[in-house]
Short mmCIF file of C-alpha atoms in Angstrom, two decimals:
data_model
loop_
_atom_site.label_atom_id
_atom_site.label_comp_id
_atom_site.label_asym_id
_atom_site.label_seq_id
_atom_site.Cartn_x
_atom_site.Cartn_y
_atom_site.Cartn_z
CA ARG X 13 -117.79 -9.84 143.72
CA VAL X 14 -119.04 -8.42 147.03
CA LEU X 15 -121.74 -5.84 147.66
CA PRO X 16 -123.29 -4.21 150.71
CA PRO X 17 -124.22 -5.38 153.28
CA SER X 18 -121.29 -7.83 153.21
CA THR X 19 -118.61 -7.50 155.90
CA SER X 20 -115.97 -7.04 153.18
CA GLY X 21 -114.14 -3.72 153.31
CA GLN X 22 -114.76 -3.34 149.59
CA ALA X 23 -118.51 -3.69 150.10
CA VAL X 24 -118.41 -1.08 152.86
CA MET X 25 -116.64 1.37 150.53
CA ILE X 26 -119.24 0.77 147.79
CA HIS X 27 -122.00 1.47 150.33
CA ARG X 28 -120.41 4.75 151.39
CA LEU X 29 -119.89 5.91 147.80
CA LEU X 30 -123.37 5.13 146.49
CA ARG X 31 -125.74 5.61 149.40
CA GLY X 32 -126.38 9.27 148.55
CA LEU X 33 -127.65 8.44 145.05
CA GLN X 34 -131.30 8.08 144.16
CA PRO X 35 -132.19 4.36 143.88
CA ASP X 36 -133.31 4.71 140.27
CA ASN X 37 -129.90 6.10 139.26
CA TYR X 38 -127.93 2.86 139.67
CA CYS X 39 -128.16 -0.89 140.08
CA LEU X 40 -125.86 -3.48 141.65
CA ILE X 41 -124.68 -6.72 140.01
CA SER X 42 -122.87 -9.70 141.54
CA VAL X 43 -122.50 -13.45 141.14
CA GLN X 44 -123.42 -13.63 144.83
CA ASN X 45 -127.14 -13.63 145.56
CA TYR X 46 -127.94 -10.82 147.99
CA ALA X 47 -131.66 -11.58 147.90
CA VAL X 48 -130.94 -14.31 150.43
CA PRO X 49 -130.72 -12.71 153.92
CA SER X 50 -127.79 -13.57 156.18
CA ASP X 51 -127.10 -12.37 159.71
CA ARG X 52 -123.38 -12.45 158.96
CA ASN X 53 -123.91 -10.22 155.95
CA GLU X 54 -125.78 -7.43 157.72
CA TYR X 55 -122.77 -5.19 158.31
CA SER X 56 -123.18 -1.85 156.55
CA GLY X 57 -126.84 -2.11 155.57
CA ARG X 58 -128.24 -2.63 152.09
CA LEU X 59 -128.26 0.03 149.41
CA SER X 60 -131.58 1.18 147.99
CA GLY X 61 -130.69 0.46 144.34
CA ARG X 62 -131.84 -2.74 142.62
CA TYR X 63 -129.69 -5.85 143.10
CA TYR X 64 -129.12 -8.35 140.29
CA HIS X 65 -127.79 -11.88 140.65
CA LEU X 66 -125.71 -13.43 137.83
CA PHE X 67 -125.72 -17.15 137.12
CA PRO X 68 -122.18 -18.48 137.64
CA GLN X 69 -120.36 -20.28 134.83
CA PHE X 70 -119.27 -23.90 135.19
CA GLN X 71 -116.00 -24.50 137.05
CA LEU X 72 -114.26 -27.53 138.49
CA THR X 73 -114.57 -27.51 142.27
CA ARG X 74 -113.10 -30.95 142.99
CA GLY X 75 -109.55 -32.18 142.54
CA HIS X 76 -107.64 -30.94 145.61
CA ARG X 77 -105.83 -34.21 146.35
CA PHE X 78 -102.88 -36.05 144.79
CA GLY X 79 -101.40 -32.86 143.32
CA LEU X 80 -104.49 -32.18 141.19
CA ASN X 81 -105.06 -28.67 142.57
CA GLN X 82 -102.73 -27.04 140.02
CA TRP X 83 -104.35 -28.87 137.12
CA ARG X 84 -107.81 -27.93 138.37
CA SER X 85 -106.77 -24.26 138.44
CA ARG X 86 -105.37 -24.44 134.92
CA ILE X 87 -108.51 -26.06 133.55
CA ASN X 88 -110.64 -23.40 135.22
CA VAL X 89 -108.49 -20.70 133.57
CA LEU X 90 -109.24 -22.28 130.18
CA LEU X 91 -112.94 -22.33 131.09
CA SER X 92 -112.74 -18.65 132.01
CA MET X 93 -112.71 -17.51 128.39
CA PRO X 94 -116.23 -18.80 127.61
CA GLY X 95 -117.09 -17.74 131.17
CA ILE X 96 -116.26 -14.11 130.30
CA VAL X 97 -118.63 -14.26 127.32
CA TRP X 98 -121.37 -15.92 129.40
CA ARG X 99 -121.07 -13.41 132.25
CA GLY X 100 -120.65 -10.45 129.90
CA SER X 101 -123.85 -11.30 128.02
CA GLN X 102 -125.77 -11.47 131.32
CA ILE X 103 -124.42 -8.08 132.39
CA ALA X 104 -125.28 -6.59 128.99
CA ARG X 105 -128.92 -7.69 129.35
CA ILE X 106 -129.13 -5.94 132.73
CA LEU X 107 -127.49 -2.79 131.39
CA ARG X 108 -130.04 -2.60 128.58
CA ARG X 109 -132.95 -3.29 130.93
CA GLU X 110 -131.80 -0.54 133.29
CA ASN X 111 -130.86 1.83 130.44
CA CYS X 112 -127.44 2.36 132.03
CA ASP X 113 -125.08 5.14 130.94
CA ALA X 114 -121.91 3.44 132.26
CA VAL X 115 -120.65 0.31 134.00
CA VAL X 116 -118.18 0.22 136.92
CA ALA X 117 -116.45 -3.11 137.60
CA CYS X 118 -114.54 -3.82 140.81
CA THR X 119 -111.57 -6.13 141.33
CA GLY X 120 -111.87 -9.31 143.41
CA ASP X 121 -113.01 -11.81 140.77
CA LEU X 122 -110.97 -12.77 137.70
CA LEU X 123 -113.95 -12.55 135.32
CA ASP X 124 -115.75 -9.40 136.50
CA LEU X 125 -113.52 -6.82 134.82
CA PRO X 126 -113.29 -8.46 131.36
CA ALA X 127 -116.97 -9.46 131.45
CA ALA X 128 -118.04 -5.91 132.33
CA TYR X 129 -115.81 -4.53 129.57
CA LEU X 130 -117.39 -6.93 127.06
CA ALA X 131 -120.84 -5.87 128.25
CA SER X 132 -119.93 -2.21 127.83
CA ARG X 133 -118.91 -2.88 124.22
CA LEU X 134 -122.10 -4.83 123.51
CA VAL X 135 -124.27 -2.01 124.86
CA GLY X 136 -122.08 0.89 123.71
CA ILE X 137 -121.45 2.63 127.04
CA PRO X 138 -118.27 3.65 128.95
CA PHE X 139 -116.38 1.15 131.12
CA TYR X 140 -114.73 2.14 134.42
CA PRO X 141 -112.57 -0.40 136.30
CA TYR X 142 -112.34 0.23 140.05
CA ILE X 143 -108.97 -1.26 141.09
CA PHE X 144 -109.38 -1.81 144.83
CA ASP X 145 -106.41 -4.24 144.69
CA TYR X 146 -103.82 -4.74 141.95
CA TYR X 147 -105.79 -6.91 139.53
CA SER X 148 -102.95 -8.77 137.79
CA TYR X 149 -101.14 -9.62 141.04
CA GLN X 150 -104.08 -10.84 143.13
CA TRP X 151 -103.65 -14.35 141.76
CA THR X 152 -100.88 -16.63 143.01
CA GLU X 153 -101.50 -19.48 140.53
CA PRO X 154 -99.12 -18.79 137.57
CA THR X 155 -101.57 -19.50 134.73
CA THR X 156 -104.26 -17.31 136.30
CA ARG X 157 -101.79 -14.50 136.88
CA TYR X 158 -100.54 -14.73 133.30
CA LEU X 159 -104.09 -14.37 131.97
CA ALA X 160 -104.85 -11.47 134.34
CA GLN X 161 -101.72 -9.61 133.23
CA ARG X 162 -102.70 -9.92 129.57
CA LEU X 163 -106.27 -8.84 130.29
CA GLU X 164 -105.20 -5.93 132.49
CA ARG X 165 -103.30 -4.14 129.72
CA ILE X 166 -106.31 -4.29 127.37
CA LEU X 167 -108.92 -3.40 129.98
CA LEU X 168 -107.12 -0.35 131.38
CA SER X 169 -106.16 1.04 127.98
CA LYS X 170 -109.78 0.81 126.78
CA ALA X 171 -111.36 2.25 129.93
CA ALA X 172 -113.11 5.63 129.97
CA GLY X 173 -111.57 6.14 133.42
CA VAL X 174 -109.79 4.14 136.10
CA ILE X 175 -110.38 4.45 139.87
CA VAL X 176 -107.74 3.52 142.48
CA PRO X 177 -107.67 3.93 146.28
CA ASN X 178 -104.20 5.46 146.63
CA GLU X 179 -101.36 7.35 144.96
CA PHE X 180 -98.99 4.35 144.81
CA LEU X 181 -101.35 2.30 142.66
CA ARG X 182 -102.11 5.37 140.52
CA ASP X 183 -98.41 5.89 139.80
CA GLU X 184 -97.80 2.18 139.22
CA LEU X 185 -100.52 1.98 136.58
CA SER X 186 -99.33 5.22 134.99
CA VAL X 187 -95.79 3.89 134.55
CA ARG X 188 -96.88 0.43 133.44
CA TYR X 189 -99.80 1.25 131.15
CA GLY X 190 -99.77 5.02 130.63
CA VAL X 191 -103.22 5.49 132.20
CA GLU X 192 -104.13 8.44 134.41
CA ALA X 193 -106.18 6.98 137.25
CA THR X 194 -108.41 8.93 139.65
CA VAL X 195 -107.62 8.47 143.36
CA ILE X 196 -110.58 7.99 145.69
CA HIS X 197 -109.27 7.21 149.16
CA ASN X 198 -111.41 4.60 150.91
CA PRO X 199 -113.91 6.87 152.71
CA CYS X 200 -114.63 6.81 156.41
CA GLU X 201 -117.69 7.64 158.54
CA ILE X 202 -115.97 10.65 160.15
CA ALA X 203 -119.24 11.90 161.68
CA GLU X 204 -119.47 8.74 163.79
CA TYR X 205 -116.06 9.49 165.28
CA GLU X 206 -116.89 13.18 165.87
CA ALA X 207 -119.79 12.05 168.04
CA ILE X 208 -117.44 10.15 170.36
CA SER X 209 -115.53 11.95 173.11
CA ASN X 210 -111.84 12.59 172.44
CA ASP X 211 -110.97 11.80 176.05
CA PRO X 212 -108.24 9.20 176.68
CA PRO X 213 -109.43 5.57 176.80
CA THR X 214 -111.02 4.42 180.03
CA LYS X 215 -109.01 1.92 182.06
CA ASP X 216 -110.16 -1.71 182.20
CA GLY X 217 -108.24 -2.44 185.35
CA ASP X 218 -104.62 -1.69 184.49
CA GLU X 219 -104.76 -3.27 181.02
CA ILE X 220 -103.12 -1.61 178.01
CA ARG X 221 -104.96 -2.42 174.80
CA ILE X 222 -103.35 -2.77 171.38
CA VAL X 223 -106.34 -3.06 169.05
CA TYR X 224 -106.80 -4.42 165.54
CA THR X 225 -110.15 -4.45 163.70
CA GLY X 226 -110.73 -6.22 160.40
CA ALA X 227 -109.69 -9.16 158.24
CA ILE X 228 -106.58 -11.22 159.01
CA TYR X 229 -105.05 -13.51 156.38
CA ALA X 230 -101.80 -14.08 154.46
CA ALA X 231 -101.43 -10.33 153.88
CA HIS X 232 -100.88 -9.87 157.65
CA TYR X 233 -99.59 -13.01 159.35
CA ASP X 234 -95.87 -12.35 159.87
CA ALA X 235 -96.51 -8.75 160.98
CA PHE X 236 -98.80 -10.06 163.73
CA ARG X 237 -96.23 -12.65 164.77
CA ASN X 238 -93.62 -9.89 165.08
CA LEU X 239 -95.93 -7.82 167.26
CA LEU X 240 -96.67 -10.73 169.59
CA THR X 241 -92.95 -11.41 169.91
CA ALA X 242 -92.46 -7.74 170.81
CA ILE X 243 -95.17 -7.89 173.48
CA GLU X 244 -93.49 -10.93 175.01
CA LEU X 245 -90.11 -9.15 174.91
CA LEU X 246 -91.62 -6.25 176.84
CA GLY X 247 -92.58 -8.71 179.57
CA ARG X 248 -95.67 -6.79 180.62
CA SER X 249 -98.65 -8.83 181.76
CA ASP X 250 -100.90 -5.75 181.42
CA LEU X 251 -100.28 -5.46 177.66
CA LYS X 252 -102.61 -7.40 175.33
CA LEU X 253 -103.44 -7.52 171.64
CA HIS X 254 -107.23 -7.32 171.13
CA LEU X 255 -108.49 -8.71 167.82
CA TYR X 256 -111.92 -7.86 166.42
CA THR X 257 -112.22 -10.01 163.33
CA ASP X 258 -114.66 -12.30 161.56
CA PHE X 259 -111.86 -14.78 160.82
CA SER X 260 -111.56 -18.12 162.59
CA ARG X 261 -109.60 -18.18 165.84
CA ARG X 262 -108.41 -21.67 165.00
CA ASP X 263 -106.98 -20.54 161.65
CA LEU X 264 -105.27 -17.57 163.27
CA GLU X 265 -103.67 -19.68 165.97
CA GLU X 266 -102.48 -22.19 163.36
CA ASN X 267 -100.69 -19.27 161.68
CA GLY X 268 -98.88 -18.26 164.86
CA ILE X 269 -101.29 -15.62 166.17
CA ARG X 270 -101.49 -16.76 169.77
CA GLY X 271 -100.13 -15.80 173.17
CA PRO X 272 -101.03 -12.41 174.71
CA VAL X 273 -104.13 -12.14 172.50
CA VAL X 274 -107.78 -11.50 173.33
CA PHE X 275 -110.11 -12.77 170.58
CA HIS X 276 -113.40 -10.91 170.38
CA GLU X 277 -116.65 -11.92 168.71
CA TYR X 278 -117.88 -10.44 165.45
CA GLN X 279 -118.96 -6.80 165.78
CA VAL X 280 -121.34 -4.76 163.65
CA ALA X 281 -120.00 -1.67 161.90
CA SER X 282 -121.68 0.76 164.29
CA ALA X 283 -119.72 -0.68 167.23
CA ILE X 284 -116.27 -0.25 165.65
CA PRO X 285 -115.66 3.50 166.26
CA ALA X 286 -116.08 3.16 170.03
CA ILE X 287 -113.85 0.07 170.08
CA GLN X 288 -111.11 1.91 168.19
CA ARG X 289 -111.44 5.01 170.37
CA GLN X 290 -110.82 2.91 173.50
CA ALA X 291 -107.50 1.59 172.22
CA ASN X 292 -104.21 2.68 173.74
CA LEU X 293 -102.64 1.83 170.40
CA LEU X 294 -104.12 0.86 167.02
CA PHE X 295 -102.13 -1.68 165.03
CA LEU X 296 -101.97 -1.46 161.22
CA PRO X 297 -99.99 -4.41 159.78
CA LEU X 298 -99.05 -5.67 156.32
CA ALA X 299 -96.99 -8.80 155.71
CA PHE X 300 -93.30 -8.67 154.84
CA ASN X 301 -93.44 -12.13 153.30
CA SER X 302 -96.64 -12.90 151.43
CA PRO X 303 -97.73 -14.60 148.18
CA TYR X 304 -98.45 -11.18 146.61
CA PRO X 305 -95.84 -8.51 147.48
CA GLU X 306 -97.05 -6.24 144.66
CA VAL X 307 -100.52 -6.15 146.23
CA ILE X 308 -98.97 -5.34 149.62
CA LYS X 309 -96.98 -2.49 148.09
CA THR X 310 -100.07 -0.82 146.61
CA SER X 311 -102.60 -1.84 149.26
CA ALA X 312 -104.85 0.74 150.94
CA PRO X 313 -106.64 -1.01 153.84
CA GLY X 314 -110.21 0.20 154.32
CA LYS X 315 -109.50 0.74 158.00
CA MET X 316 -106.90 3.49 157.35
CA GLY X 317 -109.47 6.28 157.46
CA GLU X 318 -111.15 4.76 160.50
CA TYR X 319 -107.88 4.53 162.41
CA LEU X 320 -107.03 8.15 161.57
CA ALA X 321 -110.49 9.36 162.59
CA ALA X 322 -110.24 7.50 165.92
CA ARG X 323 -107.46 9.91 166.98
CA ARG X 324 -105.57 7.20 168.82
CA PRO X 325 -101.84 6.50 168.29
CA ILE X 326 -101.32 4.22 165.27
CA LEU X 327 -98.48 1.73 164.96
CA VAL X 328 -97.81 0.80 161.33
CA HIS X 329 -95.81 -2.37 160.72
CA ALA X 330 -95.43 -2.74 156.96
CA PRO X 331 -92.69 -2.97 154.29
CA SER X 332 -90.82 0.26 153.59
CA ASN X 333 -91.90 0.30 149.92
CA SER X 334 -95.62 0.10 150.73
CA PHE X 335 -98.15 2.91 150.39
CA VAL X 336 -99.21 2.45 154.02
CA ALA X 337 -95.66 2.95 155.37
CA TRP X 338 -95.11 5.96 153.07
CA TYR X 339 -98.40 7.63 153.98
CA PHE X 340 -97.93 7.53 157.75
CA ARG X 341 -94.26 8.48 157.53
CA HIS X 342 -94.87 11.31 155.04
CA HIS X 343 -97.77 12.82 156.98
CA GLU X 344 -96.29 12.05 160.43
CA CYS X 345 -99.64 10.70 161.62
CA GLY X 346 -98.42 7.38 163.07
CA LEU X 347 -95.31 5.51 164.13
CA VAL X 348 -93.84 3.34 161.35
CA VAL X 349 -91.74 0.22 161.81
CA ASP X 350 -90.84 -0.86 158.27
CA ARG X 351 -88.43 -3.68 159.11
CA THR X 352 -89.34 -7.16 160.26
CA ASP X 353 -87.72 -6.53 163.66
CA PRO X 354 -89.60 -7.12 166.95
CA GLU X 355 -87.03 -4.98 168.80
CA GLN X 356 -88.08 -1.98 166.72
CA LEU X 357 -91.69 -2.67 167.65
CA VAL X 358 -90.70 -2.77 171.33
CA TRP X 359 -89.15 0.69 170.96
CA ALA X 360 -92.24 2.06 169.19
CA ILE X 361 -94.66 0.70 171.81
CA GLU X 362 -92.56 2.16 174.63
CA GLN X 363 -92.48 5.54 172.89
CA VAL X 364 -96.27 5.68 172.71
CA LEU X 365 -96.80 4.52 176.28
CA THR X 366 -94.31 6.95 177.86
CA ASP X 367 -94.53 10.11 175.75
CA ALA X 368 -97.78 12.08 176.20
CA SER X 369 -96.71 14.84 173.81
CA LEU X 370 -96.09 12.24 171.07
CA ARG X 371 -99.56 10.78 171.60
CA GLN X 372 -101.13 14.23 171.33
CA ARG X 373 -99.14 15.12 168.20
CA LEU X 374 -100.06 11.87 166.46
CA SER X 375 -103.72 12.35 167.39
CA ILE X 376 -103.85 15.87 165.91
CA ARG X 377 -102.10 14.85 162.68
CA ALA X 378 -104.28 11.76 162.29
CA TRP X 379 -107.49 13.80 162.61
CA GLU X 380 -106.25 16.29 160.02
CA ARG X 381 -105.57 13.52 157.50
CA ALA X 382 -108.91 11.83 158.16
CA GLN X 383 -110.74 15.06 157.35
CA SER X 384 -108.69 15.97 154.28
CA ASP X 385 -108.26 12.54 152.62
CA TYR X 386 -110.96 10.20 153.96
CA SER X 387 -114.14 12.25 154.08
CA ILE X 388 -117.16 10.55 152.48
CA ALA X 389 -118.27 13.87 151.00
CA VAL X 390 -114.93 14.28 149.20
CA ALA X 391 -115.02 10.68 147.90
CA GLN X 392 -118.61 11.00 146.68
CA ALA X 393 -117.86 14.30 144.94
CA THR X 394 -114.83 12.85 143.14
CA PHE X 395 -116.80 9.80 142.06
CA ALA X 396 -119.74 11.92 140.87
CA GLN X 397 -117.44 14.14 138.83
CA LEU X 398 -115.72 11.19 137.16
CA MET X 399 -119.03 9.50 136.37
CA LYS X 400 -120.56 12.80 135.19
CA LEU X 401 -123.31 12.64 137.79
CA THR X 402 -123.10 16.41 138.45
#
């Protein structure tokens, strides 16, 4: 659904995995047309492989008023079956033209996985689903979710291999479908963080910066509201939440993200390491109440490796049953508040601000995990082995 140089975290991960390959060894396929340049898309840089643009199938785009939205979604689900055939036939033509040995399909679009599987059968090559997010639970509309759940069982059982970004999703798919997935943690540009001094952040006056970089939507809202309540409970005018996101300030404020907040303009990828390194505290939230709790449980935010490599204290505010909460608690590389309780966040913030030995310990542990789990070289090697590129 998204490819480099999109700002999407998924696109960034694809760029980091594939950029070391020779351009003739792979091609990239999406319904989105990446031949059209966009300043907002130039985030990670383009890959050198050939890009292909699929023609989208017909879908209803009108019908949002008078309660018609649900019916529009159901009709589009019915249209998705011929849409899979239409998209799969287009993919198959590209696979034959490129003489491909395998096809990897990423989550994010309802039709991409089944269409890629159909194409793999038409051409006679292996199919590898890359499950960045839990496919069957990404969809909140009941009919769409029902179809995705039925498709998921078939697609994973027929796959030559399955790729997931964390151990929680691996174990979930093993229990549910009996598949043995390969974990590739979302890789990070560790070298960019090594080049930055590990000195404490410089003071901007007397301000204390809690920093978040990345997307903000329904998977985060209530965790942000809890943090802002905690900041207000602390009663410190020098403490601010700094947001670096491409999402609309108006939308964020309408969802309760307002108060002691500094909204920053869109930043290119190369600027992010320095921004994260200058934080007094990095905030890593996941919602406690969201439309897709199963996705939250198995989510692996792309920024995890970046936060660890930044060697700044990390405050995780996520449900106790989530991979993110488990990872930071298990490896002792961040402070975890796994209850929707602003008072607990107050305690955690005070601990970081007052305890220098805690900050140093968290920094050391975070750097160790970044090197062992989030190295691009490790991710590329695992991917190459699975795809038989070595």
